[in-house]
Coordinates of C-alpha atoms and ligand atoms in Angstrom, one line a residue:
M1 CA 37.1 -42.9 -9.7
K2 CA 39.9 -39.9 -9.0
T3 CA 39.2 -36.6 -9.0
V4 CA 41.2 -33.5 -8.4
V5 CA 39.6 -33.2 -4.9
N6 CA 38.2 -35.9 -2.5
K7 CA 35.4 -35.6 0.6
N8 CA 36.3 -33.4 3.4
D9 CA 39.4 -32.3 1.3
L10 CA 40.2 -28.8 2.0
V11 CA 41.5 -26.3 -0.7
E12 CA 41.2 -22.4 -1.5
I13 CA 39.3 -21.1 -4.8
T14 CA 38.0 -18.1 -5.6
I15 CA 34.2 -18.0 -6.6
E16 CA 34.4 -16.8 -10.5
D17 CA 30.2 -17.5 -11.0
I18 CA 26.6 -18.2 -9.6
G19 CA 25.2 -20.9 -10.4
S20 CA 20.8 -21.4 -11.3
D21 CA 20.5 -22.3 -7.9
G22 CA 22.3 -19.3 -6.3
A23 CA 25.7 -21.1 -5.3
G24 CA 28.9 -19.7 -5.9
I25 CA 31.2 -21.3 -8.9
G26 CA 34.6 -21.8 -8.3
K27 CA 37.5 -24.4 -9.9
Y28 CA 40.4 -25.7 -7.9
Q29 CA 42.3 -27.4 -10.6
G30 CA 40.6 -26.9 -13.0
Y31 CA 37.4 -28.4 -11.0
T32 CA 34.2 -27.0 -10.7
L33 CA 32.9 -27.1 -6.7
F34 CA 29.2 -24.9 -5.8
V35 CA 29.6 -23.3 -2.6
K36 CA 26.0 -22.6 -1.2
D37 CA 26.3 -18.5 1.2
T38 CA 28.8 -17.0 -1.4
A39 CA 29.2 -14.0 -3.5
V40 CA 31.0 -13.9 -7.0
G41 CA 34.9 -12.9 -6.2
D42 CA 35.0 -14.4 -2.6
R43 CA 38.2 -16.0 -1.8
A44 CA 37.5 -19.2 1.0
V45 CA 38.5 -22.6 1.9
V46 CA 36.0 -24.7 1.3
K47 CA 35.7 -28.2 2.7
V48 CA 34.5 -31.1 0.1
M49 CA 31.3 -32.5 0.7
K50 CA 30.5 -34.5 -2.5
T51 CA 31.9 -35.2 -5.3
G52 CA 31.2 -36.2 -9.2
K53 CA 32.9 -37.1 -12.5
S54 CA 32.7 -33.9 -13.5
Y55 CA 32.0 -30.7 -10.8
G56 CA 31.4 -31.4 -6.5
F57 CA 29.9 -29.8 -3.9
A58 CA 31.9 -27.7 -0.7
R59 CA 31.3 -25.8 2.1
M60 CA 32.5 -23.0 2.8
V61 CA 35.2 -22.8 5.9
E62 CA 36.5 -19.6 6.5
L63 CA 36.5 -16.2 4.0
V64 CA 40.1 -15.5 3.4
K65 CA 39.2 -12.1 1.5
P66 CA 35.1 -11.0 1.1
S67 CA 33.8 -10.1 -2.3
K68 CA 33.2 -6.2 -2.9
Y69 CA 29.8 -7.4 -3.6
R70 CA 29.1 -9.2 -0.9
V71 CA 26.8 -8.0 2.2
E72 CA 25.7 -8.3 5.2
P73 CA 22.4 -9.5 5.5
R74 CA 19.8 -8.2 7.8
C75 CA 18.3 -11.4 8.6
P76 CA 20.1 -13.8 11.4
I77 CA 18.7 -16.7 10.2
A78 CA 19.4 -16.1 5.7
T79 CA 21.9 -19.1 5.4
K80 CA 20.3 -21.1 6.6
C81 CA 16.1 -20.5 6.0
G82 CA 15.5 -22.0 3.4
G83 CA 13.7 -18.9 1.8
C84 CA 16.3 -16.7 0.4
Q85 CA 19.3 -17.5 -1.4
L86 CA 21.0 -13.9 -1.8
Q87 CA 20.7 -12.1 0.7
H88 CA 24.5 -11.8 0.9
M89 CA 24.7 -10.9 -2.1
D90 CA 25.1 -6.1 -2.2
Y91 CA 21.3 -6.0 -4.8
A92 CA 22.3 -4.3 -7.7
K93 CA 25.4 -7.6 -8.3
Q94 CA 21.4 -9.8 -8.1
L95 CA 19.4 -7.8 -10.3
E96 CA 22.5 -8.4 -12.4
Y97 CA 22.8 -12.0 -11.4
K98 CA 19.2 -12.5 -13.1
E99 CA 19.4 -10.3 -16.2
N100 CA 22.7 -13.1 -17.3
K101 CA 20.8 -15.7 -16.2
V102 CA 17.9 -14.9 -18.8
R103 CA 20.3 -13.8 -21.8
N104 CA 22.5 -16.9 -21.3
C105 CA 19.5 -19.0 -21.5
L106 CA 18.1 -17.4 -24.0
T107 CA 21.3 -17.8 -26.1
R108 CA 22.0 -20.9 -25.1
I109 CA 18.9 -22.8 -25.0
G110 CA 17.3 -20.2 -27.3
G111 CA 20.2 -20.1 -29.9
F112 CA 19.4 -16.5 -30.1
C113 CA 22.2 -13.7 -30.7
D114 CA 22.4 -9.8 -29.9
I115 CA 19.7 -10.0 -27.8
Q116 CA 18.6 -5.9 -27.2
M117 CA 17.4 -7.0 -23.7
E118 CA 15.7 -3.9 -22.0
P119 CA 16.8 -3.3 -18.6
I120 CA 16.5 -5.0 -15.7
C121 CA 13.3 -3.8 -13.5
G122 CA 14.6 -4.1 -10.4
M123 CA 12.6 -3.4 -6.7
E124 CA 12.8 0.2 -5.6
E125 CA 12.5 -1.5 -1.8
P126 CA 14.1 -5.3 -1.5
Y127 CA 12.9 -6.0 1.9
Y128 CA 9.2 -6.6 3.3
Y129 CA 7.8 -7.4 0.0
R130 CA 5.9 -10.4 0.4
N131 CA 1.6 -10.0 0.5
K132 CA 1.5 -13.8 1.7
S133 CA 3.5 -15.5 4.3
Q134 CA 3.3 -19.6 5.3
F135 CA 5.0 -19.2 9.2
P136 CA 4.8 -23.2 9.5
V137 CA 4.4 -24.2 13.7
G138 CA 6.0 -27.8 14.7
K139 CA 7.6 -28.9 18.0
R140 CA 11.0 -27.7 19.4
K141 CA 12.8 -30.5 20.7
D142 CA 12.1 -28.1 25.0
G143 CA 8.3 -28.8 24.0
G144 CA 7.6 -25.7 22.8
A145 CA 6.4 -24.0 19.4
A146 CA 9.1 -23.6 16.6
I147 CA 7.2 -20.7 14.3
G148 CA 8.9 -19.5 11.4
F149 CA 10.0 -21.6 8.5
Y150 CA 11.6 -24.9 6.8
A151 CA 15.3 -24.8 6.3
G152 CA 16.6 -25.6 2.5
R153 CA 15.5 -28.9 1.4
T154 CA 13.8 -30.3 5.0
H155 CA 10.9 -29.8 7.3
A156 CA 13.0 -29.0 9.9
I157 CA 11.9 -25.5 11.3
I158 CA 14.3 -22.6 12.3
D159 CA 12.3 -20.4 14.6
T160 CA 12.1 -16.9 13.7
E161 CA 10.5 -13.6 14.7
H162 CA 10.9 -11.5 12.1
C163 CA 10.9 -12.1 8.4
Y164 CA 12.9 -9.9 6.2
I165 CA 11.0 -10.1 3.5
G166 CA 7.3 -11.0 4.6
A167 CA 4.9 -7.3 5.2
K168 CA 6.1 -5.6 8.4
V169 CA 2.4 -6.6 10.9
N170 CA 3.6 -9.8 10.7
V171 CA 6.2 -9.2 12.9
D172 CA 2.9 -8.2 15.4
I173 CA 1.1 -11.4 14.6
L174 CA 4.1 -14.0 14.9
K175 CA 4.5 -12.1 19.0
F176 CA 0.7 -12.4 19.6
M177 CA 0.5 -16.3 18.8
R178 CA 3.9 -16.8 20.7
T179 CA 2.0 -15.8 23.4
F180 CA -1.4 -16.5 22.8
I181 CA 0.0 -20.8 21.5
E182 CA 1.8 -20.6 24.9
Q183 CA -0.1 -19.7 27.0
Y184 CA -3.2 -21.9 26.1
H185 CA -1.0 -24.7 25.5
I186 CA -1.9 -25.3 21.8
E187 CA -0.6 -28.0 20.4
P188 CA 1.6 -27.6 17.7
Y189 CA 1.6 -30.2 14.9
E190 CA 4.5 -32.8 14.9
E191 CA 4.3 -34.6 11.3
E192 CA 6.0 -37.4 12.0
T193 CA 3.2 -38.5 13.7
H194 CA 0.4 -36.7 12.7
Q195 CA -0.5 -35.6 16.8
G196 CA -1.2 -32.2 17.2
L197 CA -3.5 -28.9 15.9
L198 CA -1.9 -25.9 14.9
R199 CA 0.2 -26.6 11.5
H200 CA 0.9 -23.7 9.9
I201 CA -0.5 -19.7 10.2
L202 CA -1.1 -18.1 6.6
T203 CA -1.3 -14.0 6.5
R204 CA -2.1 -12.1 3.5
V205 CA -1.7 -8.0 3.9
G206 CA -3.2 -5.6 0.9
Y207 CA -0.7 -3.7 0.4
Q208 CA -2.5 -0.8 -1.1
T209 CA -5.6 -1.1 1.5
G210 CA -3.3 -2.2 4.1
E211 CA -6.1 -5.4 4.8
V212 CA -4.7 -8.1 7.3
M213 CA -5.7 -11.6 6.8
V214 CA -4.7 -14.3 9.3
C215 CA -6.0 -17.9 8.9
L216 CA -4.5 -20.6 11.2
V217 CA -4.3 -24.0 9.7
V218 CA -5.4 -26.5 12.1
N219 CA -5.5 -30.6 12.1
G220 CA -9.1 -30.3 13.3
R221 CA -12.3 -28.1 12.8
D222 CA -11.6 -25.8 15.8
I223 CA -9.3 -23.9 18.1
P224 CA -9.7 -22.8 22.2
H225 CA -9.4 -20.4 22.9
K226 CA -11.6 -19.1 20.4
E227 CA -12.3 -15.3 22.3
E228 CA -8.7 -14.5 23.0
L229 CA -7.1 -15.8 19.5
V230 CA -9.9 -13.3 17.9
K231 CA -9.5 -10.5 20.6
G232 CA -5.8 -10.1 20.3
L233 CA -5.3 -10.6 16.5
Q234 CA -8.3 -7.7 16.6
A235 CA -6.4 -4.9 17.9
I236 CA -3.4 -5.9 14.3
P237 CA -4.3 -2.7 12.7
G238 CA -6.2 -3.4 9.3
M239 CA -6.9 -7.7 10.9
K240 CA -9.6 -7.6 8.3
S241 CA -10.0 -11.4 8.5
I242 CA -9.7 -14.2 10.3
C243 CA -10.1 -17.7 10.1
L244 CA -9.1 -21.2 10.2
N245 CA -8.0 -23.9 7.5
V246 CA -9.3 -27.4 8.0
N247 CA -6.7 -29.9 6.9
R248 CA -6.8 -33.4 8.7
S249 CA -5.3 -34.7 6.1
K250 CA -1.0 -36.5 6.1
T251 CA -0.3 -34.8 3.5
N252 CA 3.0 -31.9 3.5
V253 CA -0.1 -29.6 1.3
I254 CA -0.3 -26.8 3.7
L255 CA -4.0 -26.0 3.0
G256 CA -7.1 -27.7 2.8
E257 CA -10.4 -27.3 1.5
T258 CA -12.6 -25.8 4.2
I259 CA -12.4 -22.6 5.3
V260 CA -14.0 -21.6 9.0
P261 CA -14.4 -17.7 9.4
L262 CA -14.0 -16.3 13.1
W263 CA -14.1 -13.3 12.4
G264 CA -15.1 -10.6 9.7
E265 CA -14.7 -11.8 6.3
T266 CA -13.1 -14.6 4.6
Y267 CA -11.0 -12.3 2.3
I268 CA -9.3 -8.8 1.6
T269 CA -9.5 -6.8 -0.9
D270 CA -6.1 -5.3 -2.6
Y271 CA -5.3 -3.3 -5.9
I272 CA -3.2 -3.7 -9.3
G273 CA -3.1 -0.5 -10.8
D274 CA -6.6 0.6 -10.7
I275 CA -8.2 -2.9 -10.5
A276 CA -9.4 -4.8 -7.5
Y277 CA -8.9 -8.4 -6.5
R278 CA -11.2 -9.9 -3.9
I279 CA -7.9 -12.7 -2.1
S280 CA -9.3 -15.4 0.1
P281 CA -7.0 -17.6 2.2
L282 CA -7.0 -20.7 -1.2
S283 CA -6.4 -18.3 -3.6
F284 CA -3.9 -17.5 -5.7
F285 CA -2.5 -13.5 -5.9
Q286 CA 0.8 -12.7 -6.5
V287 CA 2.7 -12.3 -3.9
N288 CA 4.5 -9.2 -4.7
P289 CA 1.9 -6.4 -5.8
V290 CA 4.5 -3.9 -6.6
Q291 CA 6.4 -5.6 -9.0
T292 CA 3.6 -7.0 -10.7
K293 CA 1.9 -3.8 -11.0
K294 CA 5.4 -3.5 -13.4
L295 CA 5.2 -6.5 -14.8
Y296 CA 1.6 -6.0 -16.3
D297 CA 2.5 -2.6 -17.0
I298 CA 5.4 -4.0 -19.3
A299 CA 3.3 -6.8 -20.7
L300 CA 1.0 -3.9 -21.6
Q301 CA 3.3 -2.0 -23.3
Y302 CA 4.2 -4.9 -25.4
A303 CA 0.8 -5.3 -25.8
D304 CA 1.0 -2.3 -27.4
L305 CA -3.7 -2.3 -27.3
H306 CA -6.0 0.5 -28.6
G307 CA -9.5 -0.6 -28.6
D308 CA -10.4 -3.1 -31.1
E309 CA -8.0 -5.7 -30.2
V310 CA -9.2 -9.3 -29.5
V311 CA -6.9 -11.3 -27.0
W312 CA -5.9 -14.4 -25.5
D313 CA -5.3 -14.6 -21.9
L314 CA -3.8 -18.8 -21.6
Y315 CA -2.5 -19.5 -18.1
C316 CA -4.7 -16.6 -16.7
G317 CA -5.3 -17.6 -12.8
I318 CA -7.8 -14.9 -11.3
G319 CA -7.8 -12.8 -14.0
T320 CA -5.0 -10.6 -13.3
I321 CA -3.6 -10.1 -16.5
S322 CA -7.4 -10.5 -18.3
L323 CA -8.4 -7.5 -16.6
F324 CA -5.9 -5.4 -16.8
L325 CA -5.4 -6.1 -21.0
A326 CA -9.5 -5.4 -20.7
Q327 CA -8.8 -1.9 -19.9
K328 CA -7.3 -1.6 -23.1
A329 CA -8.7 -4.2 -25.7
K330 CA -12.2 -5.2 -27.1
M331 CA -12.6 -8.6 -25.7
V332 CA -10.0 -10.7 -23.8
Y333 CA -10.6 -13.9 -23.5
G334 CA -8.8 -16.6 -20.3
V335 CA -8.1 -19.8 -19.7
E336 CA -7.2 -21.7 -16.7
I337 CA -7.2 -24.4 -15.7
I338 CA -8.1 -24.7 -12.0
P339 CA -11.8 -24.2 -11.6
Q340 CA -11.9 -22.1 -8.9
A341 CA -9.7 -19.5 -10.0
I342 CA -11.9 -19.0 -13.1
E343 CA -14.7 -18.0 -10.4
D344 CA -12.5 -15.9 -8.9
A345 CA -11.6 -14.3 -11.9
K346 CA -15.2 -13.9 -12.8
R347 CA -15.9 -12.0 -9.5
N348 CA -13.2 -10.1 -10.4
A349 CA -14.1 -8.8 -13.5
Q350 CA -17.8 -8.3 -11.8
I351 CA -16.2 -6.4 -8.9
N352 CA -14.0 -4.1 -11.6
N353 CA -17.5 -3.8 -13.8
I354 CA -15.3 -5.0 -16.7
K355 CA -18.0 -6.7 -19.1
N356 CA -15.2 -7.3 -22.1
A357 CA -13.1 -10.0 -20.4
K358 CA -14.6 -13.7 -20.4
F359 CA -12.8 -16.8 -19.4
F360 CA -12.6 -20.7 -19.5
V361 CA -11.6 -23.7 -17.1
G362 CA -9.7 -26.3 -19.3
A363 CA -5.5 -26.7 -20.2
A364 CA -4.4 -24.7 -22.6
E365 CA -3.1 -27.2 -24.9
E366 CA -7.2 -28.3 -24.9
V367 CA -8.9 -25.1 -24.5
L368 CA -7.8 -23.2 -28.1
P369 CA -7.1 -26.2 -29.8
A370 CA -10.4 -27.4 -30.0
K371 CA -11.7 -23.8 -29.9
Y372 CA -9.6 -22.7 -32.8
K373 CA -10.8 -26.2 -35.0
E374 CA -14.6 -25.7 -33.7
E375 CA -15.1 -21.9 -34.0
N376 CA -12.2 -21.0 -35.9
I377 CA -11.2 -18.2 -33.4
H378 CA -8.9 -15.1 -33.4
A379 CA -6.4 -13.6 -32.0
D380 CA -4.8 -10.2 -32.4
V381 CA -2.5 -10.7 -29.8
I382 CA -1.9 -14.1 -27.1
V383 CA -0.5 -13.8 -24.0
V384 CA 0.6 -16.6 -22.3
D385 CA 2.1 -16.5 -18.4
P386 CA 2.6 -20.5 -17.7
P387 CA 4.3 -22.3 -14.5
R388 CA 7.7 -23.6 -15.1
K389 CA 7.5 -26.1 -17.4
G390 CA 6.4 -23.9 -19.8
C391 CA 3.7 -24.2 -22.6
A392 CA 3.1 -27.6 -24.5
Q393 CA 3.8 -27.9 -28.1
S394 CA 0.2 -27.5 -28.8
L395 CA -0.7 -24.8 -27.7
L396 CA 2.9 -23.7 -29.9
D397 CA 1.5 -25.1 -32.5
T398 CA -1.9 -23.9 -32.7
I399 CA -0.4 -20.3 -31.8
L400 CA 1.7 -20.2 -34.9
K401 CA -1.8 -21.4 -37.3
M402 CA -3.8 -18.3 -35.4
T403 CA -1.1 -16.1 -36.8
P404 CA -1.6 -13.1 -33.8
K405 CA 0.5 -9.8 -34.4
K406 CA 1.5 -10.0 -31.1
V407 CA 3.0 -13.2 -28.6
V408 CA 3.5 -11.6 -25.1
Y409 CA 4.8 -14.3 -23.5
V410 CA 5.7 -13.9 -18.9
S411 CA 7.4 -16.7 -18.0
C412 CA 9.0 -17.2 -14.4
D413 CA 11.6 -19.9 -16.1
P414 CA 13.8 -18.8 -18.7
A415 CA 14.8 -21.6 -19.9
T416 CA 11.3 -23.2 -21.0
L417 CA 11.3 -19.6 -22.2
A418 CA 14.3 -19.7 -24.0
R419 CA 12.8 -23.3 -25.2
D420 CA 9.5 -22.1 -26.3
L421 CA 10.7 -19.1 -28.1
K422 CA 12.9 -21.0 -30.3
Y423 CA 10.5 -22.9 -31.7
L424 CA 7.7 -19.9 -32.6
C425 CA 10.9 -17.7 -33.7
E426 CA 12.1 -20.9 -36.3
K427 CA 8.9 -20.8 -37.8
D428 CA 7.4 -17.1 -38.5
Y429 CA 8.1 -14.8 -35.8
K430 CA 10.5 -12.7 -34.3
L431 CA 12.4 -11.7 -30.8
V432 CA 11.3 -7.7 -30.5
K433 CA 11.8 -6.8 -26.6
V434 CA 13.2 -8.6 -23.9
R435 CA 12.8 -7.5 -20.2
A436 CA 13.6 -9.0 -17.1
V437 CA 11.5 -8.0 -13.9
D438 CA 12.6 -8.8 -10.2
Q439 CA 9.7 -9.8 -8.1
F440 CA 11.7 -11.7 -5.7
S441 CA 14.8 -10.3 -4.1
H442 CA 17.2 -12.2 -2.4
S443 CA 15.9 -15.6 -4.2
V444 CA 17.5 -16.6 -7.2
H445 CA 13.5 -16.7 -9.1
V446 CA 13.7 -14.5 -12.0
E447 CA 10.3 -12.8 -14.5
T448 CA 10.4 -12.3 -18.0
V449 CA 8.4 -10.4 -20.3
V450 CA 9.0 -11.3 -23.5
L451 CA 7.4 -9.6 -26.7
I452 CA 7.8 -12.0 -30.6
E453 CA 6.1 -10.3 -33.4
K454 CA 4.6 -11.9 -36.5
N455 CA 7.1 -11.5 -39.7
T456 CA 6.5 -9.7 -42.2
I457 CA 7.1 -10.7 -45.8
V458 CA 8.1 -7.8 -47.9
E459 CA 7.6 -7.9 -50.9
I460 CA 10.4 -6.5 -53.8
Q461 CA 9.3 -4.9 -56.1
Ligands
SAH501 N1 -1.7 -15.0 -15.2 C1 -1.9 -15.3 -13.6 C2 -1.1 -16.7 -13.3 C3 0.1 -17.2 -14.2 S1 1.1 -18.4 -12.9 C4 -1.3 -14.2 -12.7 O1 -0.7 -13.6 -13.2 O2 -2.1 -14.2 -11.7 C5 0.5 -19.7 -14.0 C6 -1.0 -20.4 -14.2 O3 -1.3 -21.2 -14.8 C7 -1.5 -20.7 -12.6 O4 -2.6 -20.4 -12.3 C8 -1.9 -22.7 -12.8 O5 -2.8 -22.9 -12.3 C9 -1.8 -22.3 -14.4 N2 -1.6 -23.1 -15.4 C10 -1.2 -24.4 -15.0 N3 -1.2 -25.5 -16.2 C11 -2.0 -24.9 -17.2 C12 -2.2 -25.4 -18.4 N4 -1.7 -26.9 -18.7 N5 -3.5 -24.9 -18.9 C13 -3.6 -23.4 -18.3 N6 -3.7 -23.5 -16.8 C14 -2.7 -24.1 -16.4

């Protein structure tokens, strides 16, 4: 196959755009090259690594002229670690990139034109925002423990002491854990041989309450020198929960099912707005609580509830959106596929003394059609917050049959969002409002909240 460039060629290009996975896009004699860790406007010499028929991949070898949107990443391992893809890009430019990503999907996939997007809701402090961190532990070549993050696309552990998007308290936790592991010769886990004890260090932090949890994932049922471990961790401000998670499987799933308490509770509490949530090591909880509050406020504003509405919240997780909306609705019904999440949702309703929320376990695309068929249920507003693959068509068909006045779609993938909206809006709905929310600065991910409304037929006299 003949292409303009060949593997190992060095060419100079200007980066003109950023692709959906964060790589810069430039052209050499009309041939498209994707280059990681570049920003729009960079002029760079790149080395071609792989070529295909219509595009190829290259690596930057020399930055000839940096883009005006380029900034020095705070994190020294930003380009190696798989966690952040955009730390070298000015935050305002990151937001523009995300907003464009949503707009492009709605136009290209959804076929919508003249979309009036509300300005993207960015973060005031785009660092230290994650309330949950999972640090893999492994063996370094010299035998010591590597604690850090996986490199992009591989399971090589990049040692780190300070993650700039995790909670600040992690720095103290990691420092103590390193000393503890070395002092007491705790064996790091080795993935290839399935030997060794300590697999991951999981931390969770309540941003409103300041409560801290450390959960050590072990390939065993116990850990030596528990007393010293507890004593050291207890000294960290806010510590509320120290526990083990037993994971003896040869798997890359991080957590096992069993929790062994070592000290304190096996959960921490945090708030989003006025609603308290109990968070255990295994619970799903939104990782950026500050932006989540903004996301839910937008969803609530789009739902425009007055107190007499029946709302269905599909893909409800631990009921976070349901309970938020229940404050303003007559009744909220939540549907979620994971039974433990529904247990959490029910308990969260109880803790907050919320009586007008009811939860069902099951696939949204099965529960809603069945309830509609058997009980002829009604909804004034339907909220969906599906995983990346979006909603099943059978669910969208049921929504169309139920004819709610409003559908609020919360999405973590603009491409499937656009596909689903196209389906609904080709029938009886119209796109009313769109707002992107940045929940994950320095990554390529973007959340979107969309309001669609039922078309009203105006009779002409
Ligand atoms: N709305 C929640 C969770 C959203 S994440 C929040 O804001 O916290 C998406 C959720 O959809 C996950 O909890 C996942 O377990 C659930 N899920 C995935 N497939 C599903 C399906 N087919 N039916 C119902 N829930 C599903």
